[in-house]
Coordinates of C-alpha atoms in Angstrom, one line a residue:
Chain V
X597 CA 26.5 5.0 -28.6
X598 CA 23.4 5.8 -30.7
X599 CA 21.1 8.4 -32.6
X600 CA 17.6 9.0 -31.4
X601 CA 14.7 10.1 -33.6
X602 CA 11.5 11.0 -32.9
X603 CA 9.3 11.1 -35.3
X604 CA 5.5 12.8 -35.0
X605 CA 5.5 11.8 -31.6
X606 CA 2.1 11.9 -30.0
X607 CA 1.3 11.6 -26.5
X608 CA -2.5 11.4 -24.9
X609 CA -3.7 11.2 -21.4
X610 CA -7.2 10.2 -21.6
X611 CA -8.4 12.9 -24.1
X612 CA -6.0 15.6 -23.2
X613 CA -3.0 15.3 -25.9
X614 CA 0.1 16.9 -24.4
X615 CA 2.6 16.2 -26.8
X616 CA 1.0 16.9 -30.5
X617 CA 3.5 15.3 -33.2
X618 CA 7.3 16.0 -32.2
X619 CA 9.7 15.6 -34.9
X620 CA 13.1 15.7 -33.2
X621 CA 16.7 14.0 -34.8
X622 CA 19.3 13.8 -32.0
X623 CA 22.8 12.7 -33.4
X624 CA 25.1 10.2 -31.9
X625 CA 27.1 11.6 -29.3
X626 CA 25.4 14.8 -29.3
X627 CA 23.9 16.3 -26.0
X628 CA 20.2 17.7 -26.7
X629 CA 18.5 19.8 -24.1
X630 CA 14.8 20.0 -24.0
X631 CA 13.8 23.3 -22.7
X632 CA 10.4 24.8 -21.8
X633 CA 8.3 26.1 -18.9
X634 CA 6.0 24.0 -16.7
X635 CA 3.8 21.7 -18.5
X636 CA 5.2 21.9 -21.9
X637 CA 5.7 18.3 -22.3
X638 CA 9.4 18.1 -22.2
X639 CA 9.6 15.3 -19.3
X640 CA 7.0 13.3 -20.8
X641 CA 8.9 13.3 -24.0
X642 CA 11.9 12.4 -22.2
X643 CA 10.0 9.3 -20.3
X644 CA 8.7 8.3 -23.8
X645 CA 12.3 7.9 -25.0
X646 CA 12.7 6.0 -21.9
X647 CA 9.6 3.7 -22.1
X648 CA 8.3 4.8 -18.8
X649 CA 5.3 6.2 -20.6
X650 CA 3.6 4.5 -23.9
X651 CA 3.6 6.4 -26.8
X652 CA 0.2 7.3 -28.5
X653 CA 1.2 8.1 -31.9
X654 CA 4.4 8.2 -33.6
X655 CA 7.9 6.3 -33.5
X656 CA 10.8 6.4 -31.3
X657 CA 13.7 5.2 -32.9
X658 CA 17.3 4.4 -31.0
X659 CA 20.1 3.5 -32.9
X660 CA 18.1 3.0 -35.7
X661 CA 15.8 0.5 -34.1
X662 CA 12.0 1.8 -33.6
X663 CA 11.7 0.9 -29.8
X664 CA 7.8 1.9 -29.2
X665 CA 7.1 -1.8 -28.2
X666 CA 10.5 -2.2 -26.7
X667 CA 10.8 -2.6 -22.6
X668 CA 12.5 0.5 -21.0
X669 CA 15.6 -2.1 -20.2
X670 CA 16.1 -3.2 -23.7
X671 CA 16.5 0.3 -24.9
X672 CA 20.2 1.0 -24.1
X673 CA 19.3 3.9 -21.9
X674 CA 20.1 5.0 -18.6
X675 CA 18.1 7.6 -16.7
X676 CA 18.7 10.3 -14.2
X677 CA 15.7 11.5 -12.4
X678 CA 15.2 14.7 -10.7
X679 CA 14.5 13.2 -7.1
X680 CA 17.6 10.7 -7.7
X681 CA 15.5 7.7 -7.1
X682 CA 18.0 5.9 -5.0
X683 CA 17.4 3.2 -3.1
X684 CA 17.4 4.4 0.6
X685 CA 18.1 1.2 2.1
X686 CA 21.4 0.2 0.2
X687 CA 24.7 1.6 0.3
X688 CA 26.1 3.9 -2.6
X689 CA 28.2 0.6 -3.7
X690 CA 25.0 -1.6 -3.5
X691 CA 23.2 1.1 -5.4
X692 CA 25.5 1.2 -8.3
X693 CA 25.4 -2.5 -8.7
X694 CA 21.9 -3.5 -8.1
X695 CA 20.7 -3.7 -11.4
X696 CA 23.8 -5.4 -12.6
X697 CA 23.6 -7.9 -9.6
X698 CA 19.9 -8.4 -10.4
X699 CA 20.7 -9.4 -13.8
X700 CA 23.4 -11.9 -12.9
X701 CA 26.1 -10.0 -14.5
X702 CA 29.3 -11.9 -13.7
X703 CA 30.7 -10.2 -10.4
X704 CA 34.4 -9.2 -11.9
X705 CA 32.7 -7.3 -14.7
X706 CA 30.3 -5.9 -12.1
X707 CA 32.8 -4.6 -9.6
X708 CA 35.1 -3.2 -12.5
X709 CA 32.0 -1.2 -13.6
X710 CA 31.2 0.4 -10.1
X711 CA 34.9 1.0 -9.7
X712 CA 35.0 2.9 -13.1
X713 CA 31.6 4.8 -12.3
X714 CA 33.3 5.7 -8.7
X715 CA 36.5 7.2 -10.1
X716 CA 34.7 9.0 -13.0
X717 CA 32.3 10.7 -10.4
X718 CA 35.2 10.7 -7.6
X719 CA 32.8 9.1 -5.1
X720 CA 35.1 6.2 -4.1
X721 CA 35.0 7.3 -0.6
X722 CA 31.2 7.2 -0.1
X723 CA 30.9 3.6 -1.5
X724 CA 29.5 2.3 2.1
X725 CA 27.5 5.1 3.1
X726 CA 23.6 5.1 2.4
X727 CA 21.7 7.7 0.6
X728 CA 20.4 9.7 3.7
X729 CA 24.1 10.3 4.9
X730 CA 24.9 12.0 1.5
X731 CA 24.3 15.7 0.5
X732 CA 22.3 16.4 -2.4
X733 CA 25.5 16.8 -5.0
X734 CA 26.9 13.6 -3.6
X735 CA 23.5 11.7 -4.2
X736 CA 23.4 13.4 -7.5
X737 CA 26.8 11.7 -8.2
X738 CA 25.7 8.4 -7.1
X739 CA 22.4 8.8 -9.4
X740 CA 24.6 9.7 -12.5
X741 CA 27.1 6.7 -11.1
X742 CA 24.0 4.3 -11.5
X743 CA 23.6 5.4 -14.9
X744 CA 27.1 5.4 -15.8
X745 CA 27.7 1.6 -14.6
X746 CA 24.4 0.5 -17.4
X747 CA 26.9 1.6 -20.0
X748 CA 23.9 2.9 -21.9
X749 CA 23.8 4.0 -25.5
X750 CA 21.9 7.3 -24.5
X751 CA 21.8 9.1 -21.2
X752 CA 18.6 10.9 -20.0
X753 CA 18.4 13.8 -17.6
X754 CA 15.2 14.5 -16.2
X755 CA 15.9 18.1 -14.5
X756 CA 18.7 16.4 -12.2
X757 CA 20.0 19.9 -10.8
X758 CA 16.7 21.3 -10.1
X759 CA 16.9 20.1 -6.3
X760 CA 20.4 21.8 -5.8
X761 CA 21.3 25.2 -4.4
X762 CA 22.8 27.6 -7.1
X763 CA 26.5 26.9 -6.3
X764 CA 26.1 23.0 -6.6
X765 CA 23.9 23.6 -9.8
X766 CA 27.0 25.4 -11.4
X767 CA 29.8 22.8 -10.3
X768 CA 27.4 19.9 -11.7
X769 CA 26.6 21.6 -14.6
X770 CA 30.3 21.6 -15.3
X771 CA 30.6 17.9 -14.1
X772 CA 28.2 16.8 -16.4
X773 CA 29.7 18.5 -19.6
X774 CA 33.0 16.9 -18.5
X775 CA 31.3 13.5 -18.4
X776 CA 29.7 14.2 -22.0
X777 CA 33.3 14.9 -23.4
X778 CA 34.7 11.9 -21.4
X779 CA 32.2 9.4 -22.3
X780 CA 31.2 10.7 -25.7
X781 CA 27.6 9.2 -25.6
X782 CA 24.2 10.8 -26.8
X783 CA 22.8 12.7 -23.9
X784 CA 19.3 14.0 -24.0
X785 CA 18.9 16.5 -20.6
X786 CA 15.5 18.2 -19.8
X787 CA 15.1 21.4 -17.8
X788 CA 13.2 24.5 -17.4
X789 CA 16.4 26.6 -16.8
X790 CA 17.5 28.1 -20.0
X791 CA 20.8 28.9 -18.3
X792 CA 21.4 24.9 -17.8
X793 CA 20.1 24.4 -21.4
X794 CA 22.7 27.1 -23.4
X795 CA 25.5 26.2 -21.4
X796 CA 25.5 22.5 -21.8
X797 CA 23.8 21.8 -24.9
X798 CA 24.9 21.2 -28.4
X799 CA 21.6 21.7 -29.7
X800 CA 18.4 22.9 -27.7
X801 CA 14.8 21.9 -28.4
X802 CA 12.8 24.7 -27.1
X803 CA 9.0 23.5 -26.5
X804 CA 5.9 25.3 -25.5
X805 CA 2.2 23.6 -24.8
X806 CA 3.5 20.1 -26.4
X807 CA 4.8 21.5 -29.6
X808 CA 8.5 22.0 -30.7
X809 CA 8.8 25.8 -31.0
X810 CA 12.4 25.6 -32.4
X811 CA 15.6 23.4 -32.5
X812 CA 18.9 24.9 -32.9
X813 CA 22.6 25.6 -31.1
X814 CA 22.2 27.8 -28.3
X815 CA 23.7 30.9 -30.1
X816 CA 21.4 30.4 -32.8
X817 CA 18.5 30.3 -30.6
X818 CA 19.6 33.4 -29.0
X819 CA 20.6 35.4 -31.9
X820 CA 18.2 34.2 -34.5
X821 CA 14.9 33.0 -32.6
X822 CA 11.9 31.7 -34.8
X823 CA 9.4 33.5 -32.7
X824 CA 8.4 35.7 -29.9
X825 CA 8.0 32.8 -27.3
X826 CA 11.5 31.5 -28.1
X827 CA 13.3 35.1 -28.0
X828 CA 11.7 35.9 -24.6
X829 CA 12.5 31.9 -23.2
X830 CA 16.1 32.2 -24.3
X831 CA 18.3 34.7 -22.7
X832 CA 18.5 36.0 -19.1
X833 CA 17.4 38.7 -18.4
X834 CA 14.9 37.9 -21.0
X835 CA 14.3 40.1 -24.4
X836 CA 12.4 43.3 -24.0
X837 CA 9.3 43.8 -26.2
X838 CA 8.2 47.1 -27.2
X839 CA 4.6 47.6 -28.7
X840 CA 4.9 49.3 -32.2
X841 CA 2.9 49.9 -35.6
X842 CA 4.0 49.8 -39.3
X843 CA 3.5 53.1 -40.8
X844 CA 5.5 52.8 -44.2
X845 CA 6.8 50.0 -46.2
X846 CA 9.3 49.6 -49.1
X847 CA 10.5 46.4 -50.8
X848 CA 13.1 46.0 -48.4
X849 CA 12.2 47.7 -44.6
X850 CA 9.4 48.9 -42.9
X851 CA 9.3 52.0 -40.7
X852 CA 7.7 51.0 -37.3
X853 CA 6.4 53.6 -34.7
X854 CA 7.3 52.5 -31.3
X855 CA 3.5 53.2 -30.0
X856 CA 4.4 53.6 -26.1
X857 CA 7.5 56.4 -26.8
X858 CA 5.7 59.2 -28.4
X859 CA 5.7 58.2 -31.8
X860 CA 9.6 57.3 -31.9
X861 CA 10.2 55.8 -35.6
X862 CA 12.6 52.9 -36.6
X863 CA 13.7 52.0 -39.8
X864 CA 13.9 48.3 -40.2
X865 CA 15.4 46.6 -43.2
X866 CA 13.7 43.1 -44.0
X867 CA 14.3 40.4 -46.2
X868 CA 11.8 37.9 -46.3
X869 CA 8.2 39.1 -45.3
X870 CA 6.8 42.9 -45.6
X871 CA 4.0 43.4 -42.9
X872 CA 0.7 45.9 -44.1
X873 CA 0.6 49.6 -43.3
X874 CA -0.8 50.0 -40.0
X875 CA -0.4 46.3 -38.6
X876 CA 0.5 45.9 -35.2
X877 CA 4.1 44.6 -34.6
X878 CA 6.2 43.7 -31.5
X879 CA 9.8 45.2 -31.7
X880 CA 12.3 42.9 -29.5
X881 CA 15.4 44.4 -27.9
X882 CA 17.7 42.1 -25.5
X883 CA 19.0 44.1 -22.6
X884 CA 22.4 44.4 -23.9
X885 CA 21.4 45.9 -27.1
X886 CA 20.3 49.0 -25.7
X887 CA 23.1 51.8 -26.5
X888 CA 23.8 55.1 -25.5
X889 CA 21.8 57.9 -26.6
X890 CA 22.7 58.8 -30.3
X891 CA 24.4 55.5 -30.8
X892 CA 21.5 53.7 -32.4
X893 CA 18.9 54.5 -34.9
X894 CA 16.2 55.6 -32.5
X895 CA 16.2 57.0 -28.8
X896 CA 14.1 56.5 -26.1
X897 CA 14.1 58.4 -22.9
X898 CA 13.5 55.9 -19.5
X899 CA 13.5 56.4 -15.9
X900 CA 15.4 54.0 -13.9
X901 CA 13.5 52.3 -11.2
X902 CA 15.5 49.7 -9.6
X903 CA 19.1 48.7 -10.8
X904 CA 20.8 45.4 -10.1
X905 CA 24.6 45.8 -9.6
X906 CA 26.2 42.5 -10.4
X907 CA 29.8 43.5 -10.6
X908 CA 30.9 43.2 -14.3
X909 CA 27.3 44.5 -15.5
X910 CA 24.4 46.2 -13.9
X911 CA 20.8 45.7 -15.1
X912 CA 18.5 48.8 -14.8
X913 CA 14.6 48.1 -14.5
X914 CA 13.4 51.2 -16.3
X915 CA 10.1 52.5 -16.7
X916 CA 9.3 54.0 -20.4
X917 CA 5.7 54.9 -20.5
X918 CA 3.6 51.9 -19.4
X919 CA 6.6 49.6 -20.6
X920 CA 9.1 48.3 -18.5
X921 CA 12.6 47.8 -19.8
X922 CA 15.5 45.9 -18.6
X923 CA 18.6 47.6 -20.0
X924 CA 22.2 46.2 -19.6
X925 CA 24.8 48.8 -18.6
X926 CA 28.5 48.1 -17.7
X927 CA 29.2 48.4 -14.2
X928 CA 31.3 51.4 -14.2
X929 CA 28.2 53.5 -16.0
X930 CA 25.7 52.4 -13.0
X931 CA 22.4 54.3 -12.7
X932 CA 20.7 55.2 -9.4
X933 CA 16.6 54.8 -9.1
X934 CA 15.0 57.7 -10.2
X935 CA 17.9 58.8 -13.0
X936 CA 16.3 59.9 -16.3
X937 CA 18.4 58.9 -19.5
X938 CA 18.2 57.8 -22.6
X939 CA 18.8 54.6 -24.6
X940 CA 19.3 53.8 -28.2
X941 CA 18.0 51.0 -30.3
X942 CA 20.1 49.6 -33.4
X943 CA 17.8 48.5 -36.0
X944 CA 20.2 45.3 -37.0
X945 CA 20.2 44.5 -33.2
X946 CA 16.3 44.5 -32.9
X947 CA 14.0 41.5 -34.1
X948 CA 10.3 42.3 -35.0
X949 CA 7.3 40.0 -34.4
X950 CA 4.0 40.2 -35.7
X951 CA 1.0 40.4 -33.7
X952 CA 0.7 36.2 -33.2
X953 CA 4.4 36.3 -31.9
X954 CA 5.9 34.9 -35.4
X955 CA 9.3 36.4 -36.6
X956 CA 9.2 39.0 -39.3
X957 CA 12.6 38.8 -41.2
Chain W
X563 CA 8.0 31.9 29.7
X564 CA 7.5 30.5 33.1
X565 CA 4.1 32.1 33.7
X566 CA 3.3 30.8 30.5
X567 CA 4.0 27.4 31.4
X568 CA 2.3 27.8 34.9
X569 CA -1.3 28.8 33.0
X570 CA -0.5 25.7 30.7
X571 CA -0.4 23.8 33.5
X572 CA -3.2 25.1 35.3
X573 CA -5.6 24.4 32.5
X574 CA -3.8 21.0 32.0
X575 CA -4.9 19.9 35.8
X576 CA -7.8 18.5 35.4
X577 CA -6.9 16.3 32.9
X578 CA -3.8 15.5 34.7
X579 CA -5.9 14.7 38.0
X580 CA -8.0 12.2 36.0
X581 CA -5.1 10.8 34.3
X582 CA -3.0 10.3 37.9
X583 CA -6.4 8.5 39.6
X584 CA -7.6 6.4 36.6
X585 CA -4.2 5.7 35.1
X586 CA -1.2 6.0 36.9
X587 CA -2.5 5.0 40.3
X588 CA -4.2 1.5 38.9
X589 CA -0.8 0.7 37.4
X590 CA 1.2 1.4 40.9
X591 CA -1.6 -0.2 42.7
X592 CA -2.0 -3.2 40.9
X593 CA 1.9 -3.8 41.0
X594 CA 1.3 -3.7 44.8
X595 CA -1.4 -5.8 44.6
X596 CA 0.3 -8.4 42.8
X597 CA 2.4 -8.8 46.2
X598 CA -0.8 -9.3 48.3
X599 CA -2.7 -12.2 49.6
X600 CA -6.1 -11.0 48.5
X601 CA -8.3 -13.9 49.2
X602 CA -8.2 -13.2 53.2
X603 CA -9.4 -10.3 54.9
X604 CA -7.9 -7.7 55.6
X605 CA -5.5 -8.3 52.4
X606 CA -1.9 -9.0 53.7
X607 CA 1.4 -8.5 52.2
X608 CA 2.9 -11.7 50.8
X609 CA 5.6 -11.2 48.2
X610 CA 6.0 -14.7 46.9
X611 CA 2.2 -15.9 47.6
X612 CA 1.2 -14.8 44.0
X613 CA 4.3 -14.8 42.1
X614 CA 5.2 -18.4 43.9
X615 CA 2.1 -19.6 42.4
X616 CA 2.6 -18.4 39.0
X617 CA 5.9 -20.2 38.6
X618 CA 4.0 -23.2 39.9
X619 CA 0.6 -23.0 37.9
X620 CA 0.0 -25.6 35.4
X621 CA -2.9 -23.2 34.3
X622 CA -0.8 -20.3 33.8
X623 CA 1.8 -22.3 31.7
X624 CA -1.2 -23.9 29.6
X625 CA -2.7 -20.0 29.4
X626 CA 1.1 -19.1 28.4
X627 CA 1.6 -21.9 25.7
X628 CA -1.6 -21.0 24.1
X629 CA -1.1 -17.3 24.0
X630 CA 2.4 -18.0 22.4
X631 CA 1.2 -20.4 20.0
X632 CA -1.3 -18.2 18.9
X633 CA 1.4 -15.5 18.8
X634 CA 4.1 -17.4 16.8
X635 CA 1.5 -18.7 14.2
X636 CA -1.5 -16.0 13.9
X637 CA 1.0 -12.9 14.0
X638 CA 3.2 -13.7 11.1
X639 CA 0.3 -15.2 8.8
X640 CA -2.0 -12.2 9.2
X641 CA 1.1 -9.5 8.6
X642 CA 2.2 -11.5 5.7
X643 CA -1.7 -11.6 4.7
X644 CA -2.1 -8.0 5.5
X645 CA 1.0 -7.0 3.1
X646 CA -0.6 -9.0 0.1
X647 CA -3.9 -7.1 0.8
X648 CA -2.1 -3.7 0.9
X649 CA -0.3 -4.5 -2.5
X650 CA -3.4 -5.3 -4.1
X651 CA -5.4 -2.3 -2.9
X652 CA -2.0 -0.2 -4.2
X653 CA -2.5 -1.7 -7.6
X654 CA -3.4 0.8 -10.3
X655 CA -5.6 -2.1 -11.9
X656 CA -7.7 -2.1 -8.8
X657 CA -11.1 -0.8 -9.2
X658 CA -13.6 0.6 -6.5
X659 CA -10.4 0.6 -4.4
X660 CA -12.5 2.9 -1.8
X661 CA -15.2 -0.2 -1.5
X662 CA -12.3 -2.8 -1.1
X663 CA -10.4 -0.4 1.4
X664 CA -14.0 -0.1 3.3
X665 CA -14.4 -3.9 3.4
X666 CA -11.0 -4.8 4.4
X667 CA -11.2 -2.5 7.5
X668 CA -15.0 -2.9 8.5
X669 CA -13.9 -5.7 10.8
X670 CA -12.4 -3.7 13.0
X671 CA -15.6 -1.5 13.5
X672 CA -17.9 -4.4 13.8
X673 CA -19.2 -5.4 17.3
X674 CA -16.8 -8.0 19.0
X675 CA -20.2 -10.2 20.6
X676 CA -21.8 -9.8 17.0
X677 CA -19.0 -11.1 15.2
X678 CA -18.0 -13.7 17.7
X679 CA -21.8 -14.9 17.3
X680 CA -21.5 -15.0 13.7
X681 CA -18.4 -17.2 13.6
X682 CA -20.1 -19.5 16.0
X683 CA -22.6 -19.8 13.8
X684 CA -20.5 -20.2 10.4
X685 CA -18.3 -22.8 12.0
X686 CA -21.1 -24.8 13.8
X687 CA -20.7 -28.6 13.4
X688 CA -24.2 -29.3 12.1
X689 CA -25.3 -25.9 10.7
X690 CA -22.4 -24.1 9.7
X691 CA -21.5 -22.9 6.2
X692 CA -17.7 -24.0 6.8
X693 CA -18.6 -27.4 7.1
X694 CA -21.3 -27.5 4.6
X695 CA -18.5 -26.1 2.1
X696 CA -15.7 -28.6 3.5
X697 CA -18.4 -31.5 2.8
X698 CA -19.2 -29.9 -0.8
X699 CA -15.1 -30.7 -1.4
X700 CA -15.0 -34.2 0.1
X701 CA -13.6 -33.0 3.6
X702 CA -15.5 -34.9 6.7
X703 CA -16.8 -32.2 9.1
X704 CA -14.8 -30.6 12.0
X705 CA -16.1 -29.8 15.3
X706 CA -14.3 -26.7 15.5
X707 CA -15.6 -26.5 19.2
X708 CA -14.9 -29.6 20.8
X709 CA -11.3 -30.4 19.8
X710 CA -8.4 -28.4 20.9
X711 CA -6.6 -28.3 17.7
X712 CA -9.4 -27.1 15.5
X713 CA -10.4 -24.7 18.4
X714 CA -6.9 -23.1 18.3
X715 CA -7.2 -22.6 14.6
X716 CA -10.9 -21.0 14.9
X717 CA -9.5 -18.5 17.3
X718 CA -6.4 -17.4 15.0
X719 CA -8.7 -17.5 11.9
X720 CA -11.3 -15.1 13.5
X721 CA -8.6 -13.0 14.8
X722 CA -6.8 -12.9 11.7
X723 CA -10.1 -11.9 10.0
X724 CA -10.7 -9.2 12.2
X725 CA -7.1 -7.4 12.3
X726 CA -5.4 -8.2 8.8
X727 CA -7.7 -5.6 7.2
X728 CA -6.8 -3.2 9.8
X729 CA -2.7 -3.7 9.4
X730 CA -3.4 -3.8 5.6
X731 CA -4.6 -0.1 5.9
X732 CA -1.3 0.6 7.6
X733 CA 0.7 -0.9 5.2
X734 CA -0.8 0.6 2.5
X735 CA 0.0 4.0 3.9
X736 CA 3.3 2.8 4.1
X737 CA 3.5 1.5 0.3
X738 CA 2.1 5.0 -1.1
X739 CA 5.0 6.6 0.7
X740 CA 7.6 4.9 -1.2
X741 CA 8.4 7.2 -4.4
X742 CA 7.4 5.7 -7.7
X743 CA 10.6 6.9 -9.4
X744 CA 12.5 4.0 -7.3
X745 CA 10.4 1.7 -9.2
X746 CA 11.0 3.4 -12.4
X747 CA 14.8 3.2 -11.7
X748 CA 14.3 -0.5 -10.9
X749 CA 12.4 -1.1 -13.9
X750 CA 15.3 0.3 -16.1
X751 CA 17.9 -1.9 -14.2
X752 CA 15.5 -4.8 -15.6
X753 CA 14.4 -6.0 -12.2
X754 CA 11.2 -7.9 -12.6
X755 CA 8.0 -6.7 -10.4
X756 CA 8.5 -9.8 -8.3
X757 CA 12.4 -9.0 -7.2
X758 CA 11.3 -5.4 -7.0
X759 CA 8.9 -6.7 -4.6
X760 CA 11.4 -8.5 -2.3
X761 CA 14.4 -6.1 -2.9
X762 CA 12.4 -2.9 -2.7
X763 CA 9.3 -2.9 -1.2
X764 CA 9.7 -5.0 1.5
X765 CA 13.0 -3.5 2.8
X766 CA 11.3 -0.2 2.4
X767 CA 8.0 -1.2 4.3
X768 CA 10.0 -2.7 7.5
X769 CA 9.5 0.1 9.9
X770 CA 6.0 -0.3 8.8
X771 CA 5.5 -4.1 9.4
X772 CA 7.4 -3.9 12.4
X773 CA 5.2 -1.3 13.9
X774 CA 2.3 -3.6 12.7
X775 CA 3.9 -6.8 14.3
X776 CA 4.5 -4.6 17.6
X777 CA 0.7 -3.7 17.7
X778 CA -0.3 -7.3 16.9
X779 CA 2.2 -8.7 19.8
X780 CA 0.7 -6.3 22.4
X781 CA -2.9 -7.4 21.0
X782 CA -2.5 -11.0 21.3
X783 CA -0.6 -10.9 24.3
X784 CA -3.8 -9.3 25.6
X785 CA -6.1 -11.8 23.1
X786 CA -9.5 -12.3 25.4
X787 CA -12.5 -11.6 23.3
X788 CA -12.1 -14.5 20.9
X789 CA -11.4 -17.3 23.4
X790 CA -14.1 -15.9 25.5
X791 CA -17.2 -15.8 23.0
X792 CA -16.3 -18.2 20.3
X793 CA -14.7 -21.1 22.1
X794 CA -16.6 -20.3 25.3
X795 CA -14.3 -18.8 27.8
X796 CA -11.1 -21.2 26.4
X797 CA -12.7 -24.4 25.7
X798 CA -12.6 -27.3 25.2
X799 CA -11.1 -27.8 28.7
X800 CA -8.9 -24.6 28.7
X801 CA -7.6 -25.9 25.4
X802 CA -7.6 -22.1 24.0
X803 CA -7.2 -20.5 27.2
X804 CA -4.8 -17.1 26.9
X805 CA -3.3 -15.0 29.4
X806 CA -6.1 -12.6 28.9
X807 CA -8.5 -15.1 29.8
X808 CA -6.9 -16.6 32.7
X809 CA -6.4 -12.9 34.3
X810 CA -10.3 -12.5 33.8
X811 CA -11.1 -15.8 35.9
X812 CA -8.9 -15.2 38.4
X813 CA -9.5 -11.3 39.0
X814 CA -13.5 -11.5 38.2
X815 CA -14.8 -14.8 38.6
X816 CA -12.5 -15.9 41.5
X817 CA -11.8 -12.3 42.5
X818 CA -8.5 -13.1 43.6
X819 CA -7.3 -9.7 42.4
X820 CA -3.2 -10.4 43.4
X821 CA -3.0 -13.3 41.1
X822 CA -4.8 -11.7 38.5
X823 CA -2.0 -8.5 38.9
X824 CA 0.4 -10.9 38.7
X825 CA -0.9 -12.3 35.3
X826 CA -1.3 -8.8 34.2
X827 CA 2.2 -7.5 35.0
X828 CA 3.6 -10.9 33.5
X829 CA 1.8 -10.3 30.1
X830 CA 2.8 -6.7 30.3
X831 CA 6.5 -7.8 30.6
X832 CA 6.4 -10.5 27.9
X833 CA 5.1 -8.1 25.6
X834 CA 7.6 -5.7 26.3
X835 CA 10.4 -8.4 26.1
X836 CA 9.5 -10.1 22.8
X837 CA 8.9 -6.5 21.1
X838 CA 12.3 -5.7 22.2
X839 CA 13.7 -8.7 20.8
X840 CA 12.0 -7.8 17.5
X841 CA 13.2 -4.6 17.2
X842 CA 16.7 -5.6 18.1
X843 CA 16.4 -8.1 15.5
X844 CA 14.9 -5.8 12.6
X845 CA 17.0 -2.7 13.4
X846 CA 18.9 -1.0 10.9
X847 CA 22.4 -1.8 10.4
X848 CA 24.7 1.2 11.1

């Protein structure tokens, strides 16, 4: 087991800088998920930890040892690839043992490791099959098994579930979580799926365009995002953003007017920063934080457009002036398309952002 | 649906007619001719005349021996060379890759007569650059055209020069279809580049290599141009005569179509038999 430390890590492809000085500390045994939209540099960061990409600047240390110039095989890591990267001409058993055999590992030890991995992943029955004779989920297990036999200090996962169907993804997610508990090793996991990030991670690193936007425990990011990007990215369905303007400030609060909702005003208590009167701001409200009319600090009339009934809850896509809001409702309070209803916002269950997207607390 | 099919076949009819007349019929006809004595007028049916002669003909065995010798030596050498060329072409370190691809492929599009003439000049006893180069490193001149062994070597060198690049381009396509992350996984498994080549690249290229080998076997069984033009009609003294050349000599010099047809069917049969054996040997384990 080992901690992983990234210090001011930069990656350039020619003149293009794609990672702009990432600082990330991953504790020994921790499960950290890098999450962000396509092109945010999350896979590049993971490949730099693996040694499959050179580092243009900064330092990467694994287990306290700087590995910038250490060969991938000597870093004590194992990686699970998005496309599984199994050797197509080898059986499952040969796939698992290939690296050990090539390195002259004693036969008995190789067999022990392969057997253990097969037992952990319950793939004993598949050992003589070739990858093309396996389902997507089975292939993924073999890919994870190949990582386990290396007995690495750090596991790296590069979007390992993105090729699986929704049901299998949930199943494999649980298995990876179980594996982490069982092995107790450091795991770094890359995904663009915030649900995967929320369910698997001890801590999440949110990336955008090569910058680390925020690092924190899943619920900390959910409840207390550092900026509008994180607020919008974490959470499904995503947070609603309502255009607003500051009309009055005091030393403990700001009164904002929701500009697209007929001048409805909200008294928003603040602790740290106080925007100027007249400043354009954005109010963030999660779908489940819309209350029944009169229960909150200000009411907004909306018209239901589409309702998605998921059983336990319903999501109502509602029009409110030029803004489309997503409102979560209990299933018993289903709304039909075209219904007019009123939602209420509580100041303490809403977040305020400035025009540039930074959080105003 | 049936009307649609009928319409489609009506449109296909001109092609099918030409195909039947100039492709199917000659195949059937030559098979029938191989059972006829064609040096009498009129031709007469004599089932053992040509096939009997073939079994006892030293010229046939000489041509067969030469053809198989070229096949056994030249094809493996050429395929190996093509694999090396393809790997080099696939290297990210290589600059001006397009130029090399063109250069390797160019021999295929050069006219056969022109290339044969150039080879004759290059390997000429007194004026050829090859003998001059050999001389410059202290090796005595080789008379490439008057001795059987150098003449056979010359044929193999020429065929290899002409077709190695062509096969390299096919193998390159196979190489590029191997996903990069398989190699990355092997790198993480501490498998050296050389071992990656033998344990990953070669096994994954097997279908493409088998395809190239089958094409080369068929091509070599029909080998004609090089022994005809470079070593002057299979010279010296029939030392480089191949089955293709024997067929030509019998069919178009002696006008013995029956015997030439028997040789042609023997060539085709051998090519099929060797290819089947090769496919069986390189089959995927179940």
